[in-house]
Short mmCIF file of C-alpha atoms and ligand atoms in Angstrom, two decimals:
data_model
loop_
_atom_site.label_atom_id
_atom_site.label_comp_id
_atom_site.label_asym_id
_atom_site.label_seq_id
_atom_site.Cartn_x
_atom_site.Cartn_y
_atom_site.Cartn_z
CA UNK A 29 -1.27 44.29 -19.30
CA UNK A 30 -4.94 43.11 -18.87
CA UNK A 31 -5.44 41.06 -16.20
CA UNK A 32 -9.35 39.51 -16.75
CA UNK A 33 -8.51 37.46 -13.90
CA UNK A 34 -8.60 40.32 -11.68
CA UNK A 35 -11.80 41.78 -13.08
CA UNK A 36 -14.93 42.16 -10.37
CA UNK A 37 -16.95 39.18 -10.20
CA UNK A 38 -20.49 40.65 -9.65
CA UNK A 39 -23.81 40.12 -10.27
CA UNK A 40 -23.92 43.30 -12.14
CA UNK A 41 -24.00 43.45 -16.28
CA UNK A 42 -21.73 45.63 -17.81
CA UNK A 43 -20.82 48.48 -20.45
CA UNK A 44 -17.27 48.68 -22.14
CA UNK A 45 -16.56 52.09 -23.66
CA UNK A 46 -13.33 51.42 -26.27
CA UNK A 47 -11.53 53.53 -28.70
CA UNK A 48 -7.86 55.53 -29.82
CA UNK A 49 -6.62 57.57 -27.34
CA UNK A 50 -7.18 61.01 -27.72
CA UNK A 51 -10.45 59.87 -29.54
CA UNK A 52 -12.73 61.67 -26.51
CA UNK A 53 -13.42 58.79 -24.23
CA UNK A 54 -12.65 60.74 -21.01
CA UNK A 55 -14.50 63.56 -21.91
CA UNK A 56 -17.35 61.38 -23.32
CA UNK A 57 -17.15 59.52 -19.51
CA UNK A 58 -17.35 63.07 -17.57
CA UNK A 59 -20.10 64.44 -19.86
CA UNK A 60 -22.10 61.18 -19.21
CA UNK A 61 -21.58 60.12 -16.03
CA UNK A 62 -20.60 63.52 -14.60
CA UNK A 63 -19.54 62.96 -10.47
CA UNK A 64 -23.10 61.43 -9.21
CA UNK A 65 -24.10 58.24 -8.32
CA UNK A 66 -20.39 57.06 -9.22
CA UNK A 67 -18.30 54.56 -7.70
CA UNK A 68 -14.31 53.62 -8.87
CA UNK A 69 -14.65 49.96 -7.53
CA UNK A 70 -11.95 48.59 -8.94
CA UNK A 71 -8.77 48.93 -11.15
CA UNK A 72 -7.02 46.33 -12.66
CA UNK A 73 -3.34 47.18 -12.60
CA UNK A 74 -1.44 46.23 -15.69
CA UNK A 75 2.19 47.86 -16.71
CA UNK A 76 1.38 50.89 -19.11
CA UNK A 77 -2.62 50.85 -18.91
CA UNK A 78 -5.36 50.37 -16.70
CA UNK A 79 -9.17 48.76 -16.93
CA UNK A 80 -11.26 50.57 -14.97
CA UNK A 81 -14.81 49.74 -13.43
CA UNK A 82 -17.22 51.80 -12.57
CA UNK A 83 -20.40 51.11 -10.31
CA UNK A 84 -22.97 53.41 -11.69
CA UNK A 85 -25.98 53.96 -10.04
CA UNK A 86 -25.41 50.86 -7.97
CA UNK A 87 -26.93 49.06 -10.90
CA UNK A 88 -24.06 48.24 -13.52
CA UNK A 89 -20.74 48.52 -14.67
CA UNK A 90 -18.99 50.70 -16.99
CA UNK A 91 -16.14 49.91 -17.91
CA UNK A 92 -13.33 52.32 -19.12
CA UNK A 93 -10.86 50.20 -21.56
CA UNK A 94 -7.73 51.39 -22.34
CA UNK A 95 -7.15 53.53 -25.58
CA UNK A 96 -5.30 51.69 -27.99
CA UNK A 97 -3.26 53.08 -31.08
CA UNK A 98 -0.66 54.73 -29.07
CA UNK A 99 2.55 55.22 -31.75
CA UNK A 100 5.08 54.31 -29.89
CA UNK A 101 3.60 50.93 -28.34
CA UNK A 102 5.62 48.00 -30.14
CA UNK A 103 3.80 45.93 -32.46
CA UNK A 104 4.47 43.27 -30.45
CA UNK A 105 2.68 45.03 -27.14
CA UNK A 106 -0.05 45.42 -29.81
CA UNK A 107 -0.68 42.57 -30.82
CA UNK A 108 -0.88 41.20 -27.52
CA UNK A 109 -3.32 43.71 -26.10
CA UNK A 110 -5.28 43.02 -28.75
CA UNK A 111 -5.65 39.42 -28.12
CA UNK A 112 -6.44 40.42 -24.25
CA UNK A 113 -9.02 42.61 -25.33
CA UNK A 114 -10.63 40.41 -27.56
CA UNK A 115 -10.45 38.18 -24.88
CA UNK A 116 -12.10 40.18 -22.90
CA UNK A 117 -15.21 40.58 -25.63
CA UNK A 118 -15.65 36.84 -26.04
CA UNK A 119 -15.56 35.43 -22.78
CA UNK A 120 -16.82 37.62 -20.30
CA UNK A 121 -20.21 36.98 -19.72
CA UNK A 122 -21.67 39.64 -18.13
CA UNK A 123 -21.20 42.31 -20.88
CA UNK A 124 -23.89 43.60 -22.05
CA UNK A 125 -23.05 45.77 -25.16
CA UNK A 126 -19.81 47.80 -25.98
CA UNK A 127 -19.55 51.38 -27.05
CA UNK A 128 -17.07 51.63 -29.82
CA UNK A 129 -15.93 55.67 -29.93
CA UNK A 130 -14.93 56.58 -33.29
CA UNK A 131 -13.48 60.23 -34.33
CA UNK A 132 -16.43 61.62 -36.35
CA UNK A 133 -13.73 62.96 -38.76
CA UNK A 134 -11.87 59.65 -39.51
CA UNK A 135 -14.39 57.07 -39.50
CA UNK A 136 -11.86 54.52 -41.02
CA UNK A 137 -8.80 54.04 -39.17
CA UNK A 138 -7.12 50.90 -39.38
CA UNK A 139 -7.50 50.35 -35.68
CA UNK A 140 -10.98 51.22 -35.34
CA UNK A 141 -11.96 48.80 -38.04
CA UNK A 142 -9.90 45.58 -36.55
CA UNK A 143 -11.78 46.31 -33.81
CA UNK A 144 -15.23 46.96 -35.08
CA UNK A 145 -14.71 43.60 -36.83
CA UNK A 146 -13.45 42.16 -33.85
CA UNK A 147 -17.12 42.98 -31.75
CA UNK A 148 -18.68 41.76 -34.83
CA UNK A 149 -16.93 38.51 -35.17
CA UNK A 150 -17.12 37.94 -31.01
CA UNK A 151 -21.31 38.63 -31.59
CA UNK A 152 -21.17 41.32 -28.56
CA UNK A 153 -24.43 44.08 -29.21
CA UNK A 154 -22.06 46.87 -29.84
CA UNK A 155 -22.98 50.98 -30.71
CA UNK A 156 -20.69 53.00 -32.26
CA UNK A 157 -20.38 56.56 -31.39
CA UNK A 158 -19.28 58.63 -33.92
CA UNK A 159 -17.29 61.47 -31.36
CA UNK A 160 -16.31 65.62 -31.62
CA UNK A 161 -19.21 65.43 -33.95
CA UNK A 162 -19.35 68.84 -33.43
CA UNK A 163 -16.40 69.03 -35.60
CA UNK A 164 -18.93 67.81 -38.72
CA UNK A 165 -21.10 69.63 -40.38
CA UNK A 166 -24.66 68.49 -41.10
CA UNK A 167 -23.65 67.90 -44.63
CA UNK A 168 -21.08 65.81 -43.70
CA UNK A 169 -22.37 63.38 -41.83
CA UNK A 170 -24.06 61.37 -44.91
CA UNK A 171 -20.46 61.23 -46.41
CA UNK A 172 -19.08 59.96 -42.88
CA UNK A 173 -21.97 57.36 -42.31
CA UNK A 174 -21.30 55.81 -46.06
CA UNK A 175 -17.66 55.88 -45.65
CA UNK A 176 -18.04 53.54 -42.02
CA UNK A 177 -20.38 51.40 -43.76
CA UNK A 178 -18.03 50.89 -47.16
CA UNK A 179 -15.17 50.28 -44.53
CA UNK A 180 -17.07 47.59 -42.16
CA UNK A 181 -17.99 46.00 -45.70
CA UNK A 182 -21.53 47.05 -46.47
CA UNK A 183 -22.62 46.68 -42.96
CA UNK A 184 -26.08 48.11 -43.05
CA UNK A 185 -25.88 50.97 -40.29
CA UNK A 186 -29.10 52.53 -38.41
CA UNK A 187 -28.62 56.13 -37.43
CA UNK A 188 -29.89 56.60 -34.12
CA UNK A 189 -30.23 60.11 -31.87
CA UNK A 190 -31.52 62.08 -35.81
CA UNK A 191 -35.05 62.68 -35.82
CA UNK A 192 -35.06 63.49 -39.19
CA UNK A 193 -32.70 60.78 -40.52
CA UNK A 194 -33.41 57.78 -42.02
CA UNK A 195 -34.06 54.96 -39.97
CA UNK A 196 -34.55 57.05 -36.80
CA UNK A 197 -37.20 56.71 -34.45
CA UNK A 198 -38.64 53.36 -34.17
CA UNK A 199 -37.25 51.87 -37.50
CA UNK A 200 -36.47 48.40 -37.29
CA UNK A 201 -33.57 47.99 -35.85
CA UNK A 202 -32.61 43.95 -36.68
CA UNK A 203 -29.81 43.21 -38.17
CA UNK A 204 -28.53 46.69 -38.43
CA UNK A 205 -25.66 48.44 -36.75
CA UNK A 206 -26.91 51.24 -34.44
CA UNK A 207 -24.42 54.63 -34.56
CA UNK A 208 -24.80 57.67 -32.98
CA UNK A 209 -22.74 61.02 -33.58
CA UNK A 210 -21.67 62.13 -30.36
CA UNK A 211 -20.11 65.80 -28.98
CA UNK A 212 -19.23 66.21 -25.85
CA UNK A 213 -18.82 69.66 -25.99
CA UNK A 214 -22.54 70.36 -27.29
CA UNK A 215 -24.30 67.39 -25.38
CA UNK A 216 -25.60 66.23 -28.90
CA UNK A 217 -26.21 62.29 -28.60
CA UNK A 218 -25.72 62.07 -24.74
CA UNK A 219 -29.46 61.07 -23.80
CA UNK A 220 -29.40 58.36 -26.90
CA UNK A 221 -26.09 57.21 -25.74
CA UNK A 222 -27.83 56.86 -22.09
CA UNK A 223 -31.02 55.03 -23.73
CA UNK A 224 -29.04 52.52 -25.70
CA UNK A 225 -27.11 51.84 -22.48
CA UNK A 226 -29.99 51.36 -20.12
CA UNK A 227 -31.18 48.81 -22.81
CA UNK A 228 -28.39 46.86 -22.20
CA UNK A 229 -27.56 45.89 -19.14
P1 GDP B 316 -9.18 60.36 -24.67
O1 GDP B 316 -7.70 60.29 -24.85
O2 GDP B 316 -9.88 59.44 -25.61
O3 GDP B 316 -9.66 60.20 -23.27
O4 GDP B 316 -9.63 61.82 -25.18
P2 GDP B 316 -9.96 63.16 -24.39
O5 GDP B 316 -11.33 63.14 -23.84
O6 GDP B 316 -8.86 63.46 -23.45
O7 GDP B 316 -9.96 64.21 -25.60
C1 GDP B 316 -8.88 64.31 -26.49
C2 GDP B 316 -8.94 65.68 -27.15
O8 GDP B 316 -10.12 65.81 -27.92
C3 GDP B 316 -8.94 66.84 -26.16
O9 GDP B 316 -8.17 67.89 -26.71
C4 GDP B 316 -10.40 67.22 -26.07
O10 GDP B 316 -10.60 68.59 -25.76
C5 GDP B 316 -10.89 66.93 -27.48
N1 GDP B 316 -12.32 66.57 -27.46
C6 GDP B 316 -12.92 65.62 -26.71
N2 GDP B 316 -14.24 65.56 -26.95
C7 GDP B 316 -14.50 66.51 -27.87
C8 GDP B 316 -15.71 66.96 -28.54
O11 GDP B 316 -16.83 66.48 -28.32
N3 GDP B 316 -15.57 67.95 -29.46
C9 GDP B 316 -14.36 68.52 -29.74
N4 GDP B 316 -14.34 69.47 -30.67
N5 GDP B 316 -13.22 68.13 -29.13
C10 GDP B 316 -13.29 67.15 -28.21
#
C-alpha cells in the first residue's frame, strides 16, 4: 500500500492527479506532460499500486496517485487506501493543489464524491477535471455541471477553460470550485489545466 514515508523529501511543491481507473488519467498525463522535460524520480512501491513522482521541468512534482474503484479490491483494502490517501491530502505539506479527474459522463459516482468531499474537508485547493469530455455534447455540459454541484451539496462551481460560460474569464473566483472539462483526445482544456497548475505550485 502507500508508503508516505517513502515519499521524496524535496524542496519542490507538488501536484496530485487522482481519480477511477479507467477514468483517463494516463492519457490525461501523456497529453500534458508528453516525454519532455520529464523525470520518473521516484516510485513508492506498495503491493497492488504504485505512487508515482514526477520531476517536471525541474521545478515541481506531479504526482500520479493510484486509481481507486477497482471491483474486485476488498472493502477492507478500500477502506484502508482510503485512509492512506487522505492521509496523504492532510499532512503533506508541500502539495500544492490536487486535480480530481472525473468521467464527464458520470459526474456522480459514489467514489468520486467521498473523495471530492474528502479534498474539501482536508482544505487542499483542488480542480476538478471533468474528462473524455469529448464524449459530451455542448448541450450537455449545463446538465453535467448542475448534477456535480447538486451531488457535492450546492457547492457553487466556477467553469473555467469556456469563454463564453458563465463565470469564465476573470470572474471571481473565491469561494468557488474551479472545473474544467477535459479531452484528451481533442486537447480541449489542456492549456487551462496547465495554467491552474502553474498557479499552484
Ligand atoms: P486510466 O485507467 O485512468 O489511466 O485511463 P486511460 O487513460 O487508460 O483511459 C481509459 C480509457 O478511456 C481508454 O480506453 C482510453 O482510450 C479512454 N480515454 C481516455 N481519455 C479519453 C478522452 O479524452 N476521450 C475519450 N473519448 N476516451 C478517452
Amino acid at each position: 500500500m502507500l508508503d508516505p514515508g517513502r515519499f521524496p523529501q524535496a524542496p519542490w511543491k507538488e501536484v496530485a492527479v487522482s481519480g477511477r481507473s479507467n477514468v483517463g488519467k494516463s492519457s490525461l498525463l501523456n497529453t500534458i506532460l508528453g516525454r519532455k522535460n520529464l523525470a520518473r524520480v521516484s516510485k513508492a512501491p506498495g503491493k497492488t499500486r504504485t505512487v508515482n513522482f514526477f520531476l517536471v521541468n525541474d521545478r515541481f512534482y506531479l504526482v500520479d496517485l493510484p486509481g481507486y474503484g477497482y471491483a474486485k479490491v476488498s472493502s477492507e483494502m478500500r477502506a484502508r487506501w482510503r485512509r492512506l490517501i487522505l492521509e496523504y491530502f492532510e499532512q503533506r505539506d508541500s502539495i500544492g493543489g490536487v486535480v480530481q479527474l472525473v468521467d464527464a459522463r458520470h459526474p456522480s459516482m459514489k467514489d468520486d464524491l467521498v473523495m471530492m468531499e474528502a479534498l474539501m474537508e482536508a482544505g487542499r485547493p483542488f480542480l476538478v477535471v471533468l474528462t473524455k469530455a469529448d464524449k459530451v455534447g455542448r448541450g450537455q455540459r449545463q446538465r453535467v455541471l448542475k448534477e456535480l454541484a447538486l451531488h457535492l451539496g450546492g457547492a457553487p462551481l466556477e467553469l473555467i477553460g469556456e469563454k463564453t460560460a458563465e463565470g469564465g474569464g476573470g470572474a471571481d473566483v473565491h469561494g468557488r470550485l474551479p472545473v474544467l472539462f477535459f479531452s484528451a483526445r481533442t486537447g480541449e482544456g489542456k492549456d487551462e489545466l496547465w495554467k491552474w497548475i502553474s498557479a499552484h505550485i
